Amino acid sequence: MHDTVTFWLSHAWLGTHVEPGVALDVADGRIAGVRTGVDAPPPGATVLRGLTLPGLANTHSHAFHRALRSTVQVGSGTFWTWRELMYQVSARLTPESYYDLARAVYAEMALAGITSVGEFHYLHHAPGGAPYSNPNAMGEALIAAADAAGIRITLLDTAYLAAGFGQGAGQYQQPDQHQLRFSDTTAEAWAERASLLKGTGHTLIGAAVHSVRAVPAGQLATVAAWAEERQAPLHVHLSEQVAENEACQAAHGCSPTRLLADHGVLGARTTGVHNTHLSAADIALLGASATGTCMCPTTERDLADGIGPAVALQRAGSPLSLGSDSHAVIDLFEEARAMELNERLRTQTRGHWTAAALLRAATVDGHAALGRPDAGTLEPGALADFTTVALDSVRTAGPAPRLAAEAAVFAASAADVRHTVVAGRHIVRDGQHALVEDVPAALASAISALHG
Ligand SMILES: [Zn+2]
């Protein structure tokens, strides 16, 4: 016999519509029952006023990039000049300081309604490239940080072996001084280290190929096989930059997408991150293989990457998810609406995705991309992960309750999140994090420690 707890939701998003008066029964971390037409809170129920959504999935994160917020908004440049600043911060991180930073960042995510993060993790080794005595000290610091912040993590342990394509056929450049921390030298060595990582209830272990620049083509299949053996998610940065496409074309005579397809990287457990500069043939390859697309619109616009063909990708068969990536902001509502609004600017037409479709990317399809097909809905049997958005804030007040999803997606911000529940545990209550007492102070101290 297990205890059942009940949450009463003034309004719930049930995937297609807003339902007023819903009681969610939760047992063993899962939704045990969904009762509609419950006009008043049952005795003993926890009351969640606002629009309760399934927990949001942040499908693409590099936690340490949070330390760059604002620092990188000074001056001009490109993705490549931004990357130099990012390397400077990465050089200072230790397992201890990374834990402090990531715990605060993941707490910021919980406050934004995010219940699960996909951490694309490549900062594996000590400065200079020597492994720590525990070779997964950095990855385990991230897992512990998510646990301390109360959210789920899919640690996408990333193979990052080279600095870029080299001059001759099949040649790659050695990692530079910053990238030595990222490199396991070979995909076999990467697989050996990644195999030591352990998943638990709140933690899943997945794999990532940093990019076709950073993993030699002849070693891609090793990473793909590792993920296949475990039926684990496999993520890859794909065609974020035109320069990557040009270098790949020069080195291999094909696009990055084609190269990944030829080495067995694409498939339904794979997610391409960004997928920005694609040809029609690339889109067809991604769609036909059911490879997912993680759009990171706030980062893509911040880095002046371009606007990816998300409409065409989805139409071709690529499910969409959303990530805050560099954490220029951490706000999945902003990511969702930015995907739609970018497309409006590009096409001069409106309404490419409904609020329901954008919420699907932010919830059920995002969780699936992180290896959790049992999350992202308010249905019996699903993980009891949900978040409540205020409908009485200055941003969201006014619209009729039946338009609450439109208010959430097109007007709310992360600051409107009132509650976040993970596995039935109330992590954020009335806008306050229950486990990390002062999240802004935790962010400030972790970040100032890195900037010295
Ligand atoms: Zn990224």
CSV table of C-alpha atoms and ligand atoms in Angstrom, one decimal:
chain,number,residue,atom,x,y,z
A,1,MET,CA,0.0,0.0,0.0
A,2,HIS,CA,1.5,3.3,-1.1
A,3,ASP,CA,0.4,6.8,0.0
A,4,THR,CA,-1.6,8.8,-2.6
A,5,VAL,CA,-1.4,12.5,-2.5
A,6,THR,CA,-3.8,14.8,-4.4
A,7,PHE,CA,-3.1,18.1,-6.2
A,8,TRP,CA,-6.1,20.2,-7.1
A,9,LEU,CA,-5.6,22.3,-10.2
A,10,SER,CA,-7.8,25.3,-10.9
A,11,HIS,CA,-6.9,24.9,-14.6
A,12,ALA,CA,-5.0,22.1,-16.3
A,13,TRP,CA,-3.6,21.7,-19.8
A,14,LEU,CA,-4.7,18.3,-21.0
A,15,GLY,CA,-2.9,18.4,-24.3
A,16,THR,CA,-5.7,19.8,-26.4
A,17,HIS,CA,-7.6,22.1,-24.1
A,18,VAL,CA,-7.7,23.9,-20.8
A,19,GLU,CA,-9.8,21.9,-18.2
A,20,PRO,CA,-11.1,23.8,-15.1
A,21,GLY,CA,-11.2,21.9,-11.8
A,22,VAL,CA,-8.9,18.9,-12.0
A,23,ALA,CA,-7.7,16.6,-9.2
A,24,LEU,CA,-4.5,14.8,-9.9
A,25,ASP,CA,-3.8,11.8,-7.7
A,26,VAL,CA,-0.1,11.0,-7.4
A,27,ALA,CA,1.4,7.8,-6.0
A,28,ASP,CA,5.0,6.5,-6.3
A,29,GLY,CA,6.1,9.6,-8.3
A,30,ARG,CA,3.5,9.0,-11.0
A,31,ILE,CA,0.1,10.3,-11.8
A,32,ALA,CA,-2.3,7.6,-10.6
A,33,GLY,CA,-5.6,9.4,-11.5
A,34,VAL,CA,-6.9,12.4,-13.3
A,35,ARG,CA,-10.4,13.5,-12.2
A,36,THR,CA,-12.2,16.3,-14.0
A,37,GLY,CA,-15.2,18.4,-13.0
A,38,VAL,CA,-13.8,18.8,-9.4
A,39,ASP,CA,-15.0,22.3,-8.7
A,40,ALA,CA,-13.4,22.8,-5.3
A,41,PRO,CA,-10.2,21.4,-3.7
A,42,PRO,CA,-10.9,18.0,-2.0
A,43,PRO,CA,-9.9,18.0,1.7
A,44,GLY,CA,-6.2,17.6,2.1
A,45,ALA,CA,-5.4,18.4,-1.5
A,46,THR,CA,-2.5,20.7,-2.4
A,47,VAL,CA,-4.0,23.7,-4.3
A,48,LEU,CA,-2.3,24.8,-7.5
A,49,ARG,CA,-3.9,28.0,-8.8
A,50,GLY,CA,-3.2,29.0,-12.4
A,51,LEU,CA,-2.6,26.9,-15.5
A,52,THR,CA,-0.9,23.6,-14.7
A,53,LEU,CA,1.1,22.2,-17.5
A,54,PRO,CA,3.2,19.1,-17.8
A,55,GLY,CA,6.7,19.8,-16.6
A,56,LEU,CA,8.8,21.5,-19.2
A,57,ALA,CA,11.7,19.7,-20.9
A,58,ASN,CA,14.9,21.8,-21.5
A,59,THR,CA,16.4,19.5,-24.1
A,60,HIS,CA,19.7,21.3,-24.7
A,61,SER,CA,21.8,22.9,-21.9
A,62,HIS,CA,25.4,23.7,-21.3
A,63,ALA,CA,25.2,24.6,-17.6
A,64,PHE,CA,28.5,26.5,-17.4
A,65,HIS,CA,27.5,28.9,-20.2
A,66,ARG,CA,25.2,30.6,-17.6
A,67,ALA,CA,28.3,32.2,-16.3
A,68,LEU,CA,28.7,34.1,-19.6
A,69,ARG,CA,25.3,35.9,-19.3
A,70,SER,CA,25.8,39.6,-20.0
A,71,THR,CA,29.6,39.2,-20.2
A,72,VAL,CA,29.1,38.2,-23.9
A,73,GLN,CA,26.6,41.0,-24.6
A,74,VAL,CA,29.4,43.6,-24.8
A,75,GLY,CA,30.9,44.4,-28.1
A,76,SER,CA,30.4,42.7,-31.5
A,77,GLY,CA,31.6,39.6,-33.2
A,78,THR,CA,30.3,36.2,-34.2
A,79,PHE,CA,29.7,32.7,-32.8
A,80,TRP,CA,33.5,32.2,-33.1
A,81,THR,CA,34.4,35.2,-31.0
A,82,TRP,CA,31.8,34.3,-28.5
A,83,ARG,CA,33.4,30.8,-28.3
A,84,GLU,CA,36.7,32.3,-27.1
A,85,LEU,CA,35.0,33.9,-24.1
A,86,MET,CA,33.3,30.6,-23.4
A,87,TYR,CA,36.6,28.8,-23.4
A,88,GLN,CA,38.0,31.3,-20.9
A,89,VAL,CA,35.3,30.4,-18.3
A,90,SER,CA,35.5,26.7,-19.0
A,91,ALA,CA,39.2,26.8,-18.2
A,92,ARG,CA,38.5,27.8,-14.6
A,93,LEU,CA,35.9,25.2,-13.6
A,94,THR,CA,36.6,22.4,-11.2
A,95,PRO,CA,34.2,19.6,-10.1
A,96,GLU,CA,33.4,21.6,-6.9
A,97,SER,CA,32.8,25.0,-8.6
A,98,TYR,CA,30.9,23.3,-11.4
A,99,TYR,CA,28.6,21.6,-8.9
A,100,ASP,CA,27.9,25.0,-7.2
A,101,LEU,CA,27.2,26.7,-10.6
A,102,ALA,CA,25.1,23.9,-12.0
A,103,ARG,CA,23.0,23.5,-8.8
A,104,ALA,CA,22.1,27.2,-9.0
A,105,VAL,CA,21.4,27.0,-12.8
A,106,TYR,CA,19.2,23.9,-12.4
A,107,ALA,CA,17.4,25.7,-9.5
A,108,GLU,CA,16.8,28.6,-11.9
A,109,MET,CA,15.4,26.0,-14.3
A,110,ALA,CA,13.1,24.6,-11.7
A,111,LEU,CA,11.8,28.2,-11.0
A,112,ALA,CA,11.1,28.4,-14.7
A,113,GLY,CA,9.0,25.3,-14.7
A,114,ILE,CA,11.6,22.9,-16.1
A,115,THR,CA,11.4,19.4,-14.7
A,116,SER,CA,14.0,17.7,-16.9
A,117,VAL,CA,17.2,19.0,-18.5
A,118,GLY,CA,19.3,17.5,-21.2
A,119,GLU,CA,22.9,18.4,-20.3
A,120,PHE,CA,25.2,18.3,-23.3
A,121,HIS,CA,28.3,17.7,-21.3
A,122,TYR,CA,31.8,17.9,-22.7
A,123,LEU,CA,33.9,19.5,-19.9
A,124,HIS,CA,35.3,16.1,-18.8
A,125,HIS,CA,38.9,16.5,-17.7
A,126,ALA,CA,41.3,18.7,-15.7
A,127,PRO,CA,42.9,21.7,-17.4
A,128,GLY,CA,45.6,20.3,-19.8
A,129,GLY,CA,43.5,17.2,-20.4
A,130,ALA,CA,44.6,14.9,-17.5
A,131,PRO,CA,41.7,12.8,-16.3
A,132,TYR,CA,40.5,13.4,-12.7
A,133,SER,CA,41.1,10.5,-10.3
A,134,ASN,CA,37.4,9.9,-10.8
A,135,PRO,CA,37.3,10.2,-14.6
A,136,ASN,CA,33.6,11.2,-14.4
A,137,ALA,CA,34.1,13.8,-11.6
A,138,MET,CA,32.6,16.6,-13.7
A,139,GLY,CA,29.6,14.6,-15.0
A,140,GLU,CA,28.8,13.3,-11.6
A,141,ALA,CA,29.0,16.9,-10.3
A,142,LEU,CA,26.2,17.7,-12.8
A,143,ILE,CA,24.1,14.7,-11.7
A,144,ALA,CA,24.5,15.7,-8.1
A,145,ALA,CA,23.6,19.3,-8.9
A,146,ALA,CA,20.4,18.3,-10.6
A,147,ASP,CA,19.5,16.2,-7.7
A,148,ALA,CA,20.2,19.0,-5.3
A,149,ALA,CA,18.0,21.3,-7.4
A,150,GLY,CA,15.2,18.7,-7.5
A,151,ILE,CA,15.0,18.2,-11.3
A,152,ARG,CA,15.7,15.2,-13.6
A,153,ILE,CA,18.7,15.2,-15.8
A,154,THR,CA,19.7,13.3,-18.9
A,155,LEU,CA,23.4,13.5,-18.9
A,156,LEU,CA,24.4,13.5,-22.6
A,157,ASP,CA,28.0,12.6,-22.2
A,158,THR,CA,29.7,14.2,-25.2
A,159,ALA,CA,32.5,12.9,-27.4
A,160,TYR,CA,34.7,15.9,-28.4
A,161,LEU,CA,37.9,14.6,-29.9
A,162,ALA,CA,39.2,17.1,-32.5
A,163,ALA,CA,39.4,20.9,-33.1
A,164,GLY,CA,38.1,20.6,-36.6
A,165,PHE,CA,38.7,19.2,-40.1
A,166,GLY,CA,42.3,19.0,-41.2
A,167,GLN,CA,44.0,19.6,-44.5
A,168,GLY,CA,44.2,16.0,-46.0
A,169,ALA,CA,41.4,13.5,-46.6
A,170,GLY,CA,40.3,12.0,-43.2
A,171,GLN,CA,42.5,14.4,-41.3
A,172,TYR,CA,41.4,16.3,-38.2
A,173,GLN,CA,43.1,19.0,-36.2
A,174,GLN,CA,44.3,18.1,-32.7
A,175,PRO,CA,42.3,19.7,-29.8
A,176,ASP,CA,43.7,23.2,-28.9
A,177,GLN,CA,44.7,24.1,-25.4
A,178,HIS,CA,41.1,24.7,-24.2
A,179,GLN,CA,39.7,21.7,-25.9
A,180,LEU,CA,42.1,19.3,-24.2
A,181,ARG,CA,39.7,19.3,-21.2
A,182,PHE,CA,37.0,18.1,-23.5
A,183,SER,CA,38.9,15.2,-25.3
A,184,ASP,CA,39.1,11.6,-24.4
A,185,THR,CA,41.5,11.3,-27.5
A,186,THR,CA,39.5,8.4,-29.1
A,187,ALA,CA,35.9,7.4,-29.3
A,188,GLU,CA,36.8,4.0,-27.7
A,189,ALA,CA,38.3,5.9,-24.7
A,190,TRP,CA,35.2,8.1,-24.6
A,191,ALA,CA,33.0,5.0,-24.6
A,192,GLU,CA,35.0,3.3,-21.8
A,193,ARG,CA,34.7,6.4,-19.6
A,194,ALA,CA,31.0,7.0,-20.4
A,195,SER,CA,30.2,3.4,-19.6
A,196,LEU,CA,31.2,4.0,-16.0
A,197,LEU,CA,28.3,6.5,-15.6
A,198,LYS,CA,25.2,5.2,-13.8
A,199,GLY,CA,21.6,6.2,-14.3
A,200,THR,CA,19.2,6.3,-11.4
A,201,GLY,CA,15.5,7.2,-11.1
A,202,HIS,CA,16.1,10.9,-11.7
A,203,THR,CA,19.2,10.5,-14.0
A,204,LEU,CA,19.4,9.0,-17.4
A,205,ILE,CA,22.7,8.6,-19.3
A,206,GLY,CA,22.8,9.4,-22.9
A,207,ALA,CA,25.5,10.2,-25.5
A,208,ALA,CA,26.4,13.1,-27.7
A,209,VAL,CA,28.6,13.8,-30.7
A,210,HIS,CA,29.7,17.4,-30.2
A,211,SER,CA,29.6,18.0,-33.9
A,212,VAL,CA,31.1,16.7,-37.2
A,213,ARG,CA,33.9,19.1,-36.5
A,214,ALA,CA,34.8,17.5,-33.2
A,215,VAL,CA,34.4,13.8,-33.9
A,216,PRO,CA,36.3,12.3,-36.8
A,217,ALA,CA,34.0,10.6,-39.3
A,218,GLY,CA,35.7,7.2,-38.8
A,219,GLN,CA,34.8,7.3,-35.1
A,220,LEU,CA,31.1,8.4,-35.3
A,221,ALA,CA,29.9,4.8,-35.5
A,222,THR,CA,31.5,4.0,-32.1
A,223,VAL,CA,29.5,6.6,-30.4
A,224,ALA,CA,26.3,5.6,-32.3
A,225,ALA,CA,26.8,1.9,-31.3
A,226,TRP,CA,27.3,2.8,-27.6
A,227,ALA,CA,23.9,4.6,-27.7
A,228,GLU,CA,22.3,1.8,-29.7
A,229,GLU,CA,23.4,-0.8,-27.3
A,230,ARG,CA,21.8,1.1,-24.4
A,231,GLN,CA,18.8,2.4,-26.4
A,232,ALA,CA,20.0,5.8,-25.0
A,233,PRO,CA,19.4,9.2,-26.5
A,234,LEU,CA,22.1,10.5,-28.9
A,235,HIS,CA,22.4,14.2,-29.5
A,236,VAL,CA,24.6,16.2,-31.9
A,237,HIS,CA,25.1,19.9,-32.8
A,238,LEU,CA,24.2,20.0,-36.4
A,239,SER,CA,24.8,22.7,-39.0
A,240,GLU,CA,24.6,25.6,-36.6
A,241,GLN,CA,27.1,27.5,-38.7
A,242,VAL,CA,27.6,27.9,-42.4
A,243,ALA,CA,31.4,27.5,-41.8
A,244,GLU,CA,30.8,23.9,-40.5
A,245,ASN,CA,28.9,23.0,-43.7
A,246,GLU,CA,31.7,24.4,-45.9
A,247,ALA,CA,34.5,22.7,-44.0
A,248,CYS,CA,32.6,19.4,-44.1
A,249,GLN,CA,32.0,19.7,-47.8
A,250,ALA,CA,35.7,20.4,-48.4
A,251,ALA,CA,36.8,17.5,-46.2
A,252,HIS,CA,34.2,14.9,-47.1
A,253,GLY,CA,32.4,16.1,-50.2
A,254,CYS,CA,29.0,16.1,-48.4
A,255,SER,CA,26.9,17.9,-45.8
A,256,PRO,CA,27.2,17.2,-42.1
A,257,THR,CA,23.7,15.6,-42.2
A,258,ARG,CA,24.8,13.3,-45.0
A,259,LEU,CA,28.0,12.4,-43.1
A,260,LEU,CA,26.0,11.5,-39.9
A,261,ALA,CA,23.5,9.5,-42.0
A,262,ASP,CA,26.4,7.5,-43.6
A,263,HIS,CA,27.9,6.6,-40.2
A,264,GLY,CA,24.7,5.5,-38.6
A,265,VAL,CA,24.1,8.5,-36.3
A,266,LEU,CA,20.6,9.4,-37.4
A,267,GLY,CA,17.5,7.7,-36.1
A,268,ALA,CA,14.5,8.1,-33.8
A,269,ARG,CA,16.6,8.2,-30.6
A,270,THR,CA,18.8,10.9,-32.2
A,271,THR,CA,18.3,14.7,-31.9
A,272,GLY,CA,20.0,17.2,-34.0
A,273,VAL,CA,20.5,20.4,-32.1
A,274,HIS,CA,20.0,23.7,-34.1
A,275,ASN,CA,19.7,22.1,-37.6
A,276,THR,CA,20.0,25.6,-38.9
A,277,HIS,CA,21.7,25.6,-42.3
A,278,LEU,CA,20.2,22.6,-44.1
A,279,SER,CA,19.5,21.7,-47.7
A,280,ALA,CA,16.3,20.1,-48.9
A,281,ALA,CA,18.2,16.8,-49.0
A,282,ASP,CA,19.3,17.2,-45.4
A,283,ILE,CA,15.8,17.9,-44.3
A,284,ALA,CA,14.6,14.8,-46.1
A,285,LEU,CA,17.3,12.6,-44.4
A,286,LEU,CA,16.4,13.9,-41.0
A,287,GLY,CA,12.7,13.5,-41.5
A,288,ALA,CA,12.8,10.1,-43.0
A,289,SER,CA,14.9,8.8,-40.2
A,290,ALA,CA,12.6,10.4,-37.6
A,291,THR,CA,15.7,12.2,-36.2
A,292,GLY,CA,14.5,15.0,-33.8
A,293,THR,CA,15.3,18.7,-34.0
A,294,CYS,CA,16.1,20.7,-30.9
A,295,MET,CA,15.6,24.4,-31.6
A,296,CYS,CA,17.3,26.9,-29.3
A,297,PRO,CA,15.9,30.1,-30.6
A,298,THR,CA,17.1,32.5,-27.9
A,299,THR,CA,20.7,31.2,-28.3
A,300,GLU,CA,20.5,31.1,-32.1
A,301,ARG,CA,19.4,34.7,-32.2
A,302,ASP,CA,21.9,35.7,-29.6
A,303,LEU,CA,24.8,34.1,-31.5
A,304,ALA,CA,23.5,35.4,-34.9
A,305,ASP,CA,23.3,31.8,-36.1
A,306,GLY,CA,20.3,32.1,-38.4
A,307,ILE,CA,16.8,30.7,-38.4
A,308,GLY,CA,16.5,26.9,-38.9
A,309,PRO,CA,13.8,25.4,-41.1
A,310,ALA,CA,11.8,24.0,-38.2
A,311,VAL,CA,8.5,24.0,-40.2
A,312,ALA,CA,9.9,22.0,-43.0
A,313,LEU,CA,11.7,19.6,-40.6
A,314,GLN,CA,8.6,18.9,-38.7
A,315,ARG,CA,6.6,18.3,-41.9
A,316,ALA,CA,9.3,15.9,-43.1
A,317,GLY,CA,8.9,13.8,-39.9
A,318,SER,CA,11.4,15.4,-37.4
A,319,PRO,CA,9.8,15.9,-33.9
A,320,LEU,CA,10.6,19.3,-32.4
A,321,SER,CA,12.0,20.1,-29.0
A,322,LEU,CA,13.4,23.2,-27.3
A,323,GLY,CA,16.5,24.1,-25.4
A,324,SER,CA,18.0,27.1,-23.6
A,325,ASP,CA,21.5,26.0,-24.7
A,326,SER,CA,23.8,28.9,-23.8
A,327,HIS,CA,21.3,30.3,-21.2
A,328,ALA,CA,21.2,33.8,-22.6
A,329,VAL,CA,17.8,33.5,-20.9
A,330,ILE,CA,16.3,30.4,-19.2
A,331,ASP,CA,12.6,30.6,-20.2
A,332,LEU,CA,11.0,27.9,-22.2
A,333,PHE,CA,7.9,30.1,-22.9
A,334,GLU,CA,10.3,32.5,-24.7
A,335,GLU,CA,11.9,29.6,-26.6
A,336,ALA,CA,8.5,28.3,-27.7
A,337,ARG,CA,7.2,31.7,-28.9
A,338,ALA,CA,10.5,32.6,-30.5
A,339,MET,CA,10.3,29.6,-32.7
A,340,GLU,CA,6.9,30.8,-34.0
A,341,LEU,CA,7.8,34.5,-34.1
A,342,ASN,CA,11.0,33.9,-36.0
A,343,GLU,CA,9.1,32.0,-38.6
A,344,ARG,CA,6.6,34.9,-38.8
A,345,LEU,CA,9.4,37.4,-39.5
A,346,ARG,CA,11.0,35.1,-42.1
A,347,THR,CA,7.8,34.3,-44.0
A,348,GLN,CA,5.6,37.4,-43.3
A,349,THR,CA,2.7,35.1,-42.4
A,350,ARG,CA,1.3,34.1,-38.9
A,351,GLY,CA,0.3,31.0,-37.2
A,352,HIS,CA,2.8,28.3,-38.1
A,353,TRP,CA,2.3,26.5,-34.8
A,354,THR,CA,-0.6,26.7,-32.3
A,355,ALA,CA,0.0,27.2,-28.6
A,356,ALA,CA,-0.8,23.5,-28.3
A,357,ALA,CA,1.8,22.5,-30.8
A,358,LEU,CA,4.4,24.8,-29.1
A,359,LEU,CA,3.6,23.3,-25.7
A,360,ARG,CA,4.0,19.8,-27.2
A,361,ALA,CA,7.5,20.7,-28.2
A,362,ALA,CA,8.2,22.1,-24.8
A,363,THR,CA,6.8,19.0,-23.0
A,364,VAL,CA,6.1,15.6,-24.5
A,365,ASP,CA,8.4,15.7,-27.5
A,366,GLY,CA,11.1,17.3,-25.4
A,367,HIS,CA,11.0,14.6,-22.8
A,368,ALA,CA,11.0,11.9,-25.5
A,369,ALA,CA,14.2,13.4,-26.9
A,370,LEU,CA,15.7,13.0,-23.4
A,371,GLY,CA,14.7,9.4,-23.2
A,372,ARG,CA,11.6,9.8,-21.2
A,373,PRO,CA,8.5,8.9,-23.2
A,374,ASP,CA,6.6,8.5,-20.0
A,375,ALA,CA,6.8,12.3,-19.2
A,376,GLY,CA,5.2,15.4,-20.6
A,377,THR,CA,1.5,14.6,-20.2
A,378,LEU,CA,-1.1,14.9,-17.4
A,379,GLU,CA,-2.3,11.3,-17.8
A,380,PRO,CA,-2.5,8.3,-15.6
A,381,GLY,CA,0.8,6.5,-15.6
A,382,ALA,CA,2.9,9.5,-16.6
A,383,LEU,CA,5.6,10.8,-14.3
A,384,ALA,CA,4.1,13.2,-11.8
A,385,ASP,CA,6.1,16.2,-13.2
A,386,PHE,CA,4.1,19.4,-13.7
A,387,THR,CA,4.3,23.2,-13.3
A,388,THR,CA,1.8,25.9,-12.7
A,389,VAL,CA,1.8,29.3,-14.4
A,390,ALA,CA,0.0,32.2,-12.8
A,391,LEU,CA,-3.0,33.6,-14.7
A,392,ASP,CA,-3.2,36.6,-12.5
A,393,SER,CA,0.2,38.3,-13.2
A,394,VAL,CA,0.5,41.6,-15.1
A,395,ARG,CA,1.5,39.5,-18.1
A,396,THR,CA,-1.2,36.9,-18.0
A,397,ALA,CA,-4.2,38.6,-16.5
A,398,GLY,CA,-7.2,39.3,-18.7
A,399,PRO,CA,-7.7,36.5,-21.2
A,400,ALA,CA,-10.6,34.1,-20.7
A,401,PRO,CA,-9.5,30.8,-18.9
A,402,ARG,CA,-10.0,28.8,-22.1
A,403,LEU,CA,-7.2,31.0,-23.7
A,404,ALA,CA,-4.8,30.2,-20.8
A,405,ALA,CA,-2.5,28.2,-23.0
A,406,GLU,CA,-2.2,31.1,-25.5
A,407,ALA,CA,-1.5,33.4,-22.5
A,408,ALA,CA,1.2,31.1,-21.2
A,409,VAL,CA,3.0,30.6,-24.6
A,410,PHE,CA,2.6,34.1,-26.0
A,411,ALA,CA,2.7,36.3,-23.0
A,412,ALA,CA,4.0,34.6,-19.9
A,413,SER,CA,7.6,34.5,-18.8
A,414,ALA,CA,9.5,32.2,-16.5
A,415,ALA,CA,8.8,34.7,-13.7
A,416,ASP,CA,5.1,33.7,-13.9
A,417,VAL,CA,5.9,30.1,-12.8
A,418,ARG,CA,4.4,29.5,-9.3
A,419,HIS,CA,4.8,25.8,-8.7
A,420,THR,CA,7.0,23.0,-10.0
A,421,VAL,CA,6.4,19.4,-9.0
A,422,VAL,CA,8.9,16.6,-9.9
A,423,ALA,CA,7.9,13.0,-9.1
A,424,GLY,CA,5.1,14.3,-6.9
A,425,ARG,CA,7.6,16.4,-4.9
A,426,HIS,CA,6.8,20.1,-4.6
A,427,ILE,CA,10.1,21.7,-5.7
A,428,VAL,CA,8.9,25.2,-6.3
A,429,ARG,CA,6.1,26.4,-4.1
A,430,ASP,CA,4.5,29.9,-4.6
A,431,GLY,CA,7.6,30.9,-6.6
A,432,GLN,CA,10.1,29.9,-4.0
A,433,HIS,CA,12.6,27.0,-4.5
A,434,ALA,CA,12.1,24.5,-1.7
A,435,LEU,CA,15.7,23.1,-1.8
A,436,VAL,CA,17.9,26.0,-2.8
A,437,GLU,CA,17.0,28.8,-0.4
A,438,ASP,CA,18.2,31.8,-2.3
A,439,VAL,CA,18.7,31.0,-6.0
A,440,PRO,CA,19.9,34.5,-7.1
A,441,ALA,CA,22.5,34.5,-4.3
A,442,ALA,CA,23.6,31.0,-5.3
A,443,LEU,CA,24.0,32.1,-8.9
A,444,ALA,CA,25.8,35.3,-8.0
A,445,SER,CA,28.3,33.5,-5.7
A,446,ALA,CA,29.0,30.6,-8.2
A,447,ILE,CA,29.5,33.0,-11.1
A,448,SER,CA,31.6,35.6,-9.3
A,449,ALA,CA,33.9,32.8,-8.2
A,450,LEU,CA,34.6,32.0,-11.8
A,451,HIS,CA,35.3,35.5,-13.0
A,452,GLY,CA,37.8,36.1,-10.1
B,1,ZN,ZN,24.9,23.6,-27.6
